[in-house]
PDB file of C-alpha atoms in Angstrom:
ATOM      1  CA  MET P 172       0.000   0.000   0.000  1.00 48.00           C
ATOM      2  CA  PHE P 173       2.829   2.385   0.842  1.00 46.00           C
ATOM      3  CA  ARG P 174       4.404   1.572  -2.503  1.00 50.00           C
ATOM      4  CA  SER P 175       1.166   2.452  -4.348  1.00 51.00           C
ATOM      5  CA  PHE P 176       0.967   5.759  -2.489  1.00 46.00           C
ATOM      6  CA  VAL P 177       4.561   6.662  -3.407  1.00 41.00           C
ATOM      7  CA  LEU P 178       4.030   5.767  -7.059  1.00 46.00           C
ATOM      8  CA  ALA P 179       0.823   7.828  -7.173  1.00 52.00           C
ATOM      9  CA  ALA P 180       2.343  10.875  -5.426  1.00 51.00           C
ATOM     10  CA  LEU P 181       5.646  10.911  -7.317  1.00 46.00           C
ATOM     11  CA  PRO P 182       4.326  12.532 -10.556  1.00 48.00           C
ATOM     12  CA  GLY P 183       2.651  15.245  -8.469  1.00 48.00           C
ATOM     13  CA  PHE P 184       5.923  16.131  -6.766  1.00 43.00           C
ATOM     14  CA  PHE P 185       7.664  16.382 -10.137  1.00 42.00           C
ATOM     15  CA  CYS P 186       4.957  18.716 -11.468  1.00 43.00           C
ATOM     16  CA  LEU P 187       5.160  20.949  -8.407  1.00 43.00           C
ATOM     17  CA  SER P 188       8.932  21.172  -8.535  1.00 47.00           C
ATOM     18  CA  CYS P 189       8.924  22.064 -12.246  1.00 48.00           C
ATOM     19  CA  GLN P 190       6.237  24.699 -11.815  1.00 47.00           C
ATOM     20  CA  SER P 191       7.961  26.307  -8.855  1.00 42.00           C
ATOM     21  CA  THR P 192      11.318  26.553 -10.630  1.00 42.00           C
ATOM     22  CA  ALA P 193       9.883  27.978 -13.849  1.00 43.00           C
ATOM     23  CA  SER P 194       7.724  30.487 -11.994  1.00 43.00           C
ATOM     24  CA  THR P 195      10.611  31.708  -9.862  1.00 44.00           C
ATOM     25  CA  ALA P 196      12.981  32.122 -12.819  1.00 46.00           C
ATOM     26  CA  ALA P 197      10.394  33.882 -14.973  1.00 47.00           C
ATOM     27  CA  ASN P 198       9.315  36.321 -12.257  1.00 49.00           C
ATOM     28  CA  SER P 199      12.753  37.245 -10.975  1.00 47.00           C
ATOM     29  CA  PRO P 200      13.864  40.649 -12.316  1.00 50.00           C
ATOM     30  CA  ALA P 201      17.133  40.278 -10.427  1.00 50.00           C
ATOM     31  CA  THR P 202      18.052  37.316 -12.630  1.00 45.00           C
ATOM     32  CA  ALA P 203      17.443  39.325 -15.791  1.00 47.00           C
ATOM     33  CA  ASN P 204      19.447  42.276 -14.443  1.00 56.00           C
ATOM     34  CA  ARG P 205      22.447  40.131 -13.528  1.00 54.00           C
ATOM     35  CA  LEU P 206      22.895  38.717 -17.018  1.00 61.00           C
ATOM     36  CA  PRO P 207      24.611  41.382 -19.140  1.00 64.00           C
ATOM     37  CA  THR P 208      23.987  41.429 -22.860  1.00 68.00           C
ATOM     38  CA  PRO P 209      27.338  41.031 -24.597  1.00 79.00           C
ATOM     39  CA  ALA P 210      28.156  43.627 -27.205  1.00 86.00           C
ATOM     40  CA  ALA P 211      27.645  42.457 -30.766  1.00 92.00           C
ATOM     41  CA  ALA P 212      30.751  42.230 -32.932  1.00 93.00           C
ATOM     42  CA  LEU P 213      31.395  45.131 -35.303  1.00 94.00           C
ATOM     43  CA  PHE P 214      32.512  42.779 -38.065  1.00 94.00           C
ATOM     44  CA  GLU P 215      30.545  39.920 -39.634  1.00 94.00           C
ATOM     45  CA  THR P 216      27.278  41.193 -38.120  1.00 95.00           C
ATOM     46  CA  ARG P 217      24.319  42.378 -40.168  1.00 96.00           C
ATOM     47  CA  TRP P 218      23.463  45.854 -38.854  1.00 98.00           C
ATOM     48  CA  VAL P 219      19.922  46.957 -39.777  1.00 97.00           C
ATOM     49  CA  VAL P 220      19.186  50.697 -39.832  1.00 98.00           C
ATOM     50  CA  ARG P 221      16.588  51.697 -37.235  1.00 98.00           C
ATOM     51  CA  GLN P 222      17.136  55.448 -37.026  1.00 98.00           C
ATOM     52  CA  LEU P 223      18.819  58.141 -39.138  1.00 97.00           C
ATOM     53  CA  GLY P 224      19.447  61.320 -37.168  1.00 95.00           C
ATOM     54  CA  SER P 225      16.223  61.838 -35.237  1.00 94.00           C
ATOM     55  CA  GLN P 226      14.032  59.981 -37.773  1.00 95.00           C
ATOM     56  CA  HIS P 227      12.991  56.374 -37.212  1.00 96.00           C
ATOM     57  CA  VAL P 228      13.338  54.262 -40.339  1.00 95.00           C
ATOM     58  CA  THR P 229      10.277  52.419 -41.595  1.00 91.00           C
ATOM     59  CA  VAL P 230      10.329  50.054 -44.531  1.00 87.00           C
ATOM     60  CA  PRO P 231       7.529  50.683 -47.047  1.00 81.00           C
ATOM     61  CA  ALA P 232       5.488  47.743 -48.304  1.00 80.00           C
ATOM     62  CA  GLY P 233       7.547  45.830 -50.808  1.00 77.00           C
ATOM     63  CA  GLY P 234      10.673  47.796 -49.861  1.00 80.00           C
ATOM     64  CA  GLN P 235      14.074  46.577 -48.741  1.00 87.00           C
ATOM     65  CA  GLU P 236      15.322  46.904 -45.170  1.00 92.00           C
ATOM     66  CA  PRO P 237      18.502  49.039 -45.198  1.00 96.00           C
ATOM     67  CA  TYR P 238      21.517  47.334 -43.613  1.00 98.00           C
ATOM     68  CA  LEU P 239      25.298  47.445 -43.277  1.00 98.00           C
ATOM     69  CA  LEU P 240      27.684  44.485 -43.143  1.00 97.00           C
ATOM     70  CA  LEU P 241      31.346  45.054 -42.277  1.00 96.00           C
ATOM     71  CA  ARG P 242      33.835  42.335 -43.178  1.00 95.00           C
ATOM     72  CA  ARG P 243      37.043  41.680 -41.228  1.00 91.00           C
ATOM     73  CA  ALA P 244      39.072  42.165 -44.408  1.00 91.00           C
ATOM     74  CA  GLY P 245      37.971  45.821 -44.497  1.00 94.00           C
ATOM     75  CA  ALA P 246      35.099  45.564 -46.955  1.00 97.00           C
ATOM     76  CA  ALA P 247      31.741  47.142 -46.249  1.00 98.00           C
ATOM     77  CA  GLU P 248      28.578  46.198 -48.091  1.00 98.00           C
ATOM     78  CA  GLY P 249      24.913  46.696 -47.637  1.00 98.00           C
ATOM     79  CA  GLN P 250      21.538  47.685 -48.933  1.00 96.00           C
ATOM     80  CA  GLY P 251      20.011  51.120 -48.976  1.00 94.00           C
ATOM     81  CA  SER P 252      16.249  51.211 -49.391  1.00 89.00           C
ATOM     82  CA  CYS P 253      16.619  50.600 -53.145  1.00 90.00           C
ATOM     83  CA  ASN P 254      20.233  49.910 -54.060  1.00 95.00           C
ATOM     84  CA  ARG P 255      23.101  47.713 -52.958  1.00 97.00           C
ATOM     85  CA  PHE P 256      26.422  49.353 -52.110  1.00 98.00           C
ATOM     86  CA  ARG P 257      30.065  48.473 -51.449  1.00 98.00           C
ATOM     87  CA  SER P 258      32.904  50.364 -49.823  1.00 97.00           C
ATOM     88  CA  SER P 259      36.045  49.907 -47.780  1.00 98.00           C
ATOM     89  CA  ALA P 260      35.877  50.465 -44.045  1.00 97.00           C
ATOM     90  CA  PHE P 261      38.790  51.517 -41.860  1.00 96.00           C
ATOM     91  CA  THR P 262      39.012  51.266 -38.098  1.00 93.00           C
ATOM     92  CA  ASP P 263      42.265  51.932 -36.250  1.00 82.00           C
ATOM     93  CA  SER P 264      41.057  51.973 -32.666  1.00 72.00           C
ATOM     94  CA  THR P 265      38.151  50.849 -30.561  1.00 80.00           C
ATOM     95  CA  SER P 266      35.948  53.740 -31.705  1.00 91.00           C
ATOM     96  CA  THR P 267      37.249  55.115 -35.041  1.00 94.00           C
ATOM     97  CA  LEU P 268      35.410  54.082 -38.214  1.00 96.00           C
ATOM     98  CA  THR P 269      35.544  55.649 -41.682  1.00 96.00           C
ATOM     99  CA  PHE P 270      34.346  54.601 -45.131  1.00 98.00           C
ATOM    100  CA  THR P 271      35.704  55.229 -48.621  1.00 97.00           C
ATOM    101  CA  PRO P 272      33.192  56.651 -51.131  1.00 97.00           C
ATOM    102  CA  LEU P 273      30.410  54.153 -51.771  1.00 96.00           C
ATOM    103  CA  LEU P 274      29.966  52.296 -55.041  1.00 97.00           C
ATOM    104  CA  SER P 275      26.271  51.764 -55.626  1.00 96.00           C
ATOM    105  CA  THR P 276      23.643  50.774 -58.134  1.00 94.00           C
ATOM    106  CA  ARG P 277      21.313  53.643 -59.077  1.00 92.00           C
ATOM    107  CA  MET P 278      17.724  52.439 -59.212  1.00 92.00           C
ATOM    108  CA  ALA P 279      14.830  54.683 -58.258  1.00 88.00           C
ATOM    109  CA  CYS P 280      12.275  53.710 -55.632  1.00 87.00           C
ATOM    110  CA  PRO P 281       9.746  55.345 -53.284  1.00 86.00           C
ATOM    111  CA  ALA P 282      12.150  55.271 -50.293  1.00 87.00           C
ATOM    112  CA  ILE P 283      15.113  56.929 -52.029  1.00 90.00           C
ATOM    113  CA  ALA P 284      15.209  59.700 -49.380  1.00 92.00           C
ATOM    114  CA  THR P 285      15.939  57.109 -46.670  1.00 93.00           C
ATOM    115  CA  GLU P 286      18.716  55.629 -48.784  1.00 94.00           C
ATOM    116  CA  GLN P 287      20.267  59.035 -49.414  1.00 95.00           C
ATOM    117  CA  SER P 288      20.206  59.829 -45.688  1.00 96.00           C
ATOM    118  CA  PHE P 289      21.828  56.470 -44.923  1.00 97.00           C
ATOM    119  CA  THR P 290      24.627  56.865 -47.476  1.00 97.00           C
ATOM    120  CA  GLN P 291      25.247  60.448 -46.297  1.00 97.00           C
ATOM    121  CA  ALA P 292      25.508  59.178 -42.711  1.00 98.00           C
ATOM    122  CA  LEU P 293      28.054  56.545 -43.779  1.00 98.00           C
ATOM    123  CA  ALA P 294      30.096  59.156 -45.679  1.00 97.00           C
ATOM    124  CA  ALA P 295      30.162  61.439 -42.607  1.00 97.00           C
ATOM    125  CA  THR P 296      31.004  58.683 -40.092  1.00 97.00           C
ATOM    126  CA  HIS P 297      34.232  59.076 -38.099  1.00 95.00           C
ATOM    127  CA  SER P 298      33.503  57.012 -34.991  1.00 95.00           C
ATOM    128  CA  TYR P 299      31.150  54.417 -33.565  1.00 96.00           C
ATOM    129  CA  ARG P 300      29.939  52.913 -30.317  1.00 95.00           C
ATOM    130  CA  ILE P 301      28.414  49.473 -29.723  1.00 95.00           C
ATOM    131  CA  SER P 302      26.148  48.927 -26.750  1.00 95.00           C
ATOM    132  CA  GLY P 303      24.598  45.464 -26.592  1.00 95.00           C
ATOM    133  CA  ASP P 304      22.956  44.911 -29.992  1.00 96.00           C
ATOM    134  CA  THR P 305      23.024  48.595 -30.982  1.00 97.00           C
ATOM    135  CA  LEU P 306      25.609  50.273 -33.213  1.00 97.00           C
ATOM    136  CA  ARG P 307      25.677  54.067 -33.264  1.00 97.00           C
ATOM    137  CA  LEU P 308      27.611  56.000 -35.920  1.00 97.00           C
ATOM    138  CA  TYR P 309      28.971  59.485 -35.149  1.00 97.00           C
ATOM    139  CA  ALA P 310      30.372  62.345 -37.233  1.00 95.00           C
ATOM    140  CA  ALA P 311      32.831  63.459 -34.536  1.00 90.00           C
ATOM    141  CA  PRO P 312      36.188  61.688 -34.087  1.00 85.00           C
ATOM    142  CA  THR P 313      34.977  60.591 -30.648  1.00 80.00           C
ATOM    143  CA  PRO P 314      31.399  59.405 -29.990  1.00 81.00           C
ATOM    144  CA  THR P 315      29.132  62.308 -29.024  1.00 79.00           C
ATOM    145  CA  ALA P 316      25.582  62.519 -27.732  1.00 78.00           C
ATOM    146  CA  THR P 317      23.898  62.747 -31.143  1.00 89.00           C
ATOM    147  CA  PRO P 318      24.488  59.818 -33.526  1.00 96.00           C
ATOM    148  CA  LEU P 319      24.174  60.063 -37.300  1.00 97.00           C
ATOM    149  CA  ALA P 320      22.555  56.628 -37.365  1.00 98.00           C
ATOM    150  CA  ARG P 321      21.413  53.892 -35.015  1.00 98.00           C
ATOM    151  CA  LEU P 322      21.606  50.311 -36.278  1.00 98.00           C
ATOM    152  CA  GLU P 323      20.565  47.051 -34.657  1.00 98.00           C
ATOM    153  CA  ALA P 324      22.317  43.692 -34.926  1.00 97.00           C
ATOM    154  CA  VAL P 325      20.206  41.042 -36.627  1.00 92.00           C
ATOM    155  CA  TYR P 326      21.294  37.453 -36.204  1.00 80.00           C
ATOM    156  CA  LEU P 327      20.515  35.088 -39.040  1.00 67.00           C
ATOM    157  CA  ARG P 328      19.635  31.528 -38.127  1.00 61.00           C
TER     158      ARG P 328
END
């Protein structure tokens, strides 16, 4: 009889222990605050444009999401709203970043103003800062309060 009781109660104990652990971990803000988000890598990361100056970037229906991809070998490539581009990127410290003039296709599209703002921001870039999954590009040689562009790391699976 004792054996039957133990066998009947055992699944209940497992359910209670699983529920208690999951509930505690999910509701604990201290756990979330203790785990720092590592900074994304500057190179070999797809950086999607989220803001240019003070304007948030929205992708029109059927449009392309603007992005930047920096390669370790010094190449930069990406997509404006309409056109693909290539350039060389130079970084000689932990915050300096400059681009050579961009080579780009020249197709027209409804979001050409966003693309022009993005390419102008890249041309004016002299420094950057990465915080978590956010890359900010700055015109000043050292990062200042107002970025030219804010980009977000997107991880492809």
